[in-house]
Short mmCIF file of C-alpha atoms in Angstrom, two decimals:
data_model
loop_
_atom_site.label_atom_id
_atom_site.label_comp_id
_atom_site.label_asym_id
_atom_site.label_seq_id
_atom_site.Cartn_x
_atom_site.Cartn_y
_atom_site.Cartn_z
CA MET A 282 -34.26 -2.00 13.37
CA THR A 283 -36.15 -3.98 15.76
CA ARG A 284 -36.29 -3.18 19.04
CA SER A 285 -35.59 -5.42 21.91
CA SER A 286 -38.40 -6.73 24.08
CA VAL A 287 -39.17 -5.15 27.55
CA SER A 288 -39.82 -9.18 29.20
CA PRO A 289 -36.91 -11.85 29.23
CA THR A 290 -39.05 -14.34 27.20
CA GLY A 291 -39.98 -11.88 24.26
CA VAL A 292 -43.13 -9.97 25.21
CA ASP A 293 -43.84 -6.35 24.10
CA ALA A 294 -47.26 -5.91 25.39
CA LEU A 295 -49.46 -7.57 28.10
CA ILE A 296 -53.21 -8.09 28.03
CA LEU A 297 -54.20 -9.13 31.80
CA ASP A 298 -57.65 -10.38 33.21
CA TYR A 299 -58.74 -8.58 36.27
CA ASN A 300 -60.56 -11.31 38.73
CA GLY A 301 -58.45 -13.77 40.02
CA VAL A 302 -55.19 -11.59 38.92
CA PRO A 303 -54.43 -8.72 40.80
CA GLY A 304 -58.26 -9.02 42.02
CA LEU A 305 -58.80 -10.95 44.85
CA GLN A 306 -61.33 -13.45 45.23
CA PRO A 307 -64.58 -12.67 47.21
CA THR A 308 -63.81 -14.10 51.06
CA PRO A 309 -66.47 -16.74 52.55
CA ALA A 310 -67.51 -13.80 54.88
CA MET A 311 -68.34 -11.38 51.85
CA TRP A 312 -70.37 -14.06 50.55
CA THR A 313 -72.16 -14.59 53.23
CA ARG A 314 -72.25 -11.01 54.13
CA LEU A 315 -74.12 -10.59 50.56
CA ALA A 316 -76.68 -13.14 50.94
CA ASP A 317 -77.46 -11.51 54.33
CA LEU A 318 -78.10 -8.37 52.43
CA ALA A 319 -80.06 -9.84 49.59
CA GLU A 320 -82.17 -11.39 52.88
CA TRP A 321 -81.53 -14.90 51.17
CA PRO A 322 -83.84 -17.64 52.70
CA GLY A 323 -82.27 -19.35 55.48
CA ARG A 324 -78.55 -17.99 54.51
CA HIS A 325 -77.95 -20.78 52.32
CA LEU A 326 -75.32 -19.69 50.24
CA PRO A 327 -74.75 -22.26 48.03
CA SER A 328 -78.41 -21.33 46.38
CA PHE A 329 -77.44 -18.16 47.19
CA GLN A 330 -74.31 -18.67 44.47
CA ASP A 331 -76.07 -20.16 41.69
CA ALA A 332 -78.75 -17.57 41.71
CA PHE A 333 -76.05 -14.73 41.92
CA TRP A 334 -74.11 -16.53 38.91
CA ALA A 335 -76.94 -17.95 36.61
CA PRO A 336 -77.47 -14.06 35.48
CA ARG A 337 -74.42 -13.19 35.83
CA ASN A 338 -72.74 -13.60 32.17
CA ALA A 339 -75.85 -10.91 30.88
CA TYR A 340 -75.31 -8.81 33.63
CA ASP A 341 -71.68 -8.48 32.90
CA ALA A 342 -72.02 -8.23 28.80
CA GLY A 343 -74.26 -5.30 29.63
CA GLU A 344 -77.81 -6.84 28.67
CA LEU A 345 -79.08 -6.36 32.19
CA SER A 346 -79.22 -3.21 34.34
CA ASP A 347 -78.75 -3.19 37.73
CA LEU A 348 -82.62 -3.19 38.60
CA ALA A 349 -82.73 -6.38 36.14
CA TYR A 350 -80.15 -8.29 37.40
CA TRP A 351 -81.23 -8.07 40.96
CA ALA A 352 -84.25 -8.77 40.07
CA LYS A 353 -83.58 -11.98 38.64
CA VAL A 354 -81.25 -12.88 41.58
CA LEU A 355 -83.90 -12.56 44.08
CA GLY A 356 -87.09 -12.92 42.14
CA HIS A 357 -88.52 -10.00 42.42
CA HIS A 358 -87.74 -6.24 42.10
CA PRO A 359 -85.90 -4.43 44.71
CA GLY A 360 -86.34 -0.80 46.31
CA PRO A 361 -84.36 1.98 45.19
CA ARG A 362 -82.13 2.03 48.27
CA TRP A 363 -81.73 -1.76 48.79
CA LEU A 364 -80.77 -1.97 45.30
CA ARG A 365 -78.03 0.61 46.02
CA THR A 366 -76.85 -1.48 49.09
CA LEU A 367 -76.85 -4.85 47.09
CA ARG A 368 -74.71 -3.13 44.52
CA ASP A 369 -72.09 -1.57 46.60
CA ALA A 370 -71.76 -4.67 48.46
CA ASP A 371 -71.35 -7.11 45.35
CA THR A 372 -68.65 -4.64 43.81
CA ALA A 373 -66.93 -4.11 47.25
CA MET A 374 -66.49 -7.74 46.85
CA TRP A 375 -64.69 -7.39 43.76
CA THR A 376 -61.97 -4.39 44.68
CA ARG A 377 -59.94 -5.69 46.77
CA THR A 378 -56.23 -6.58 45.13
CA ASP A 379 -53.02 -8.67 45.89
CA PRO A 380 -49.98 -6.81 46.72
CA ARG A 381 -47.85 -9.60 44.91
CA VAL A 382 -49.16 -8.90 41.80
CA LEU A 383 -49.02 -5.33 41.95
CA ASP A 384 -45.74 -5.29 42.40
CA ILE A 385 -44.66 -7.27 39.74
CA LEU A 386 -46.54 -5.41 37.48
CA TYR A 387 -45.41 -2.06 38.81
CA ARG A 388 -42.07 -2.80 38.10
CA ALA A 389 -42.63 -4.43 34.20
CA ARG A 390 -44.45 -0.69 33.99
CA ALA A 391 -41.62 0.91 34.96
CA ALA A 392 -39.58 -1.35 32.56
CA GLY A 393 -41.72 -0.24 29.65
CA LEU A 394 -44.19 -2.93 29.32
CA THR A 395 -47.47 -2.11 28.15
CA MET A 396 -50.66 -3.13 29.35
CA VAL A 397 -54.04 -3.67 28.63
CA LEU A 398 -56.79 -4.72 31.16
CA LEU A 399 -59.80 -7.05 29.91
CA SER A 400 -62.33 -7.67 32.20
CA ASN A 401 -65.88 -9.51 32.51
CA ALA A 402 -67.22 -6.91 34.80
CA PRO A 403 -70.50 -5.06 34.72
CA ALA A 404 -70.93 -1.45 33.97
CA HIS A 405 -71.05 0.04 38.06
CA LEU A 406 -67.56 -2.53 38.96
CA SER A 407 -65.80 -1.11 35.62
CA ASN A 408 -66.60 2.44 36.81
CA VAL A 409 -64.76 1.69 40.30
CA LEU A 410 -61.95 -0.59 38.96
CA ASP A 411 -61.29 2.98 36.07
CA ALA A 412 -60.93 5.12 39.67
CA THR A 413 -58.71 3.14 41.29
CA ASP A 414 -54.71 4.74 41.41
CA TRP A 415 -53.46 1.02 39.94
CA ARG A 416 -55.20 1.29 36.69
CA ARG A 417 -54.45 4.56 36.25
CA GLU A 418 -50.90 3.88 36.87
CA LEU A 419 -50.04 0.59 35.16
CA MET A 420 -53.10 0.55 32.35
CA ASP A 421 -52.48 1.83 28.96
CA ASP A 422 -56.25 0.98 28.35
CA ALA A 423 -58.95 -1.16 30.26
CA LEU A 424 -61.82 -2.73 28.16
CA TYR A 425 -64.48 -3.99 30.40
CA SER A 426 -67.69 -6.24 28.67
CA ALA A 427 -70.09 -4.30 29.83
CA ARG A 428 -68.78 -1.47 27.67
CA MET A 429 -68.01 -3.61 24.75
CA GLY A 430 -71.19 -5.91 25.02
CA LEU A 431 -68.73 -9.18 24.53
CA CYS A 432 -67.37 -11.53 27.65
CA LYS A 433 -64.88 -13.52 27.35
CA PRO A 434 -64.00 -16.02 25.76
CA ASP A 435 -65.53 -14.20 22.55
CA PRO A 436 -62.63 -14.28 20.23
CA ALA A 437 -63.61 -10.16 19.27
CA THR A 438 -62.92 -9.53 23.13
CA TYR A 439 -59.03 -10.61 22.41
CA LYS A 440 -59.27 -8.41 18.65
CA HIS A 441 -60.46 -5.52 20.70
CA ALA A 442 -57.60 -5.85 23.62
CA LEU A 443 -54.91 -6.87 21.28
CA ALA A 444 -55.82 -3.71 19.33
CA ALA A 445 -55.23 -1.49 22.02
CA THR A 446 -51.70 -3.04 22.78
CA GLY A 447 -50.67 -1.44 19.40
CA ILE A 448 -48.67 -4.78 18.64
CA ALA A 449 -49.91 -6.26 15.34
CA ASP A 450 -48.06 -9.55 16.14
CA PRO A 451 -50.38 -11.54 18.49
CA ALA A 452 -47.14 -13.78 19.45
CA ARG A 453 -45.61 -10.77 20.86
CA VAL A 454 -48.39 -10.40 23.58
CA LEU A 455 -49.03 -12.24 26.55
CA PHE A 456 -52.31 -12.92 27.82
CA VAL A 457 -52.97 -13.72 31.68
CA ASP A 458 -56.13 -15.12 33.01
CA ASP A 459 -57.05 -17.39 35.62
CA ARG A 460 -59.50 -19.19 33.58
CA GLU A 461 -58.06 -21.87 31.34
CA ASP A 462 -60.99 -21.76 28.86
CA ASN A 463 -60.42 -17.94 28.56
CA CYS A 464 -56.70 -18.86 27.76
CA GLN A 465 -57.56 -21.52 25.19
CA ALA A 466 -59.90 -19.05 23.34
CA ALA A 467 -57.22 -16.44 23.50
CA ALA A 468 -54.05 -19.05 22.31
CA GLU A 469 -56.50 -19.94 19.48
CA LEU A 470 -56.20 -16.12 18.19
CA GLY A 471 -52.20 -16.61 18.87
CA LEU A 472 -51.47 -15.03 21.52
CA ARG A 473 -49.11 -15.78 24.08
CA THR A 474 -51.04 -17.16 27.32
CA LEU A 475 -50.45 -17.95 31.02
CA HIS A 476 -52.97 -19.47 32.94
CA TYR A 477 -52.44 -17.84 36.57
CA THR A 478 -53.18 -20.24 38.86
CA GLY A 479 -52.11 -17.89 41.85
CA GLN A 480 -48.56 -18.36 41.54
CA PRO A 481 -47.04 -14.57 41.26
CA ALA A 482 -43.60 -16.38 40.68
CA ASP A 483 -45.23 -17.81 37.26
CA LEU A 484 -46.54 -13.75 36.54
CA GLU A 485 -42.69 -12.62 37.36
CA ALA A 486 -40.85 -15.10 35.65
CA GLN A 487 -43.07 -14.20 32.24
CA LEU A 488 -42.59 -10.37 32.92
CA LEU A 489 -39.69 -9.78 34.61
CA PRO A 490 -35.43 -10.55 34.43
CA ALA A 491 -34.08 -13.19 36.73
CA PRO A 492 -32.11 -11.37 39.24
CA VAL A 493 -28.66 -11.47 38.97
CA ASN A 494 -27.10 -13.59 41.62
CA ASP A 495 -23.45 -11.75 42.66
CA LEU A 496 -21.82 -15.25 43.22
CA CYS A 497 -22.16 -16.87 39.72
CA VAL A 498 -18.82 -16.49 37.72
#
């Protein structure tokens, strides 16, 4: 006997990106504060963001320590106190969540949907996310790039996440990410995908039954 799917679209499990889905993007004020803490010349945000992102993939993959990452961003090694300040401010930029998305996830979880978090995140951010209530209450497992030594869209990351769901058939698993290239890589392995563009209704339609219209006959 085959059990019926939890979701209205035949999805038995969800693999979910963090940043850009439940996680909100940093505000301009947050970027400015981090640039100020970095003592960036002229507070020139575009050049600071270029320096911030250039070594980020290696940092997310666990190839760079906090010190090695910030040394590449700044062009020199910060002292221990300055390093902690930068790391903590960086982490804080990525820990705000969208209550609309979390509401959908909590309702889907209450209906019995299995959920696995799959995020490109450095080690310290991974630890902070693991300590949040929503992570502990919603996710059956959480896979972070720094712990795997791999970043999306490496195919191995999706294979690890699929195994964590316990679902053998990738066509019964929905992968949600705000980056189209990550979704394309997942689709190539047979996963269902939703390229999330900031519209919670799109996620809700995939995971939850439509509300019953009492006027329908």
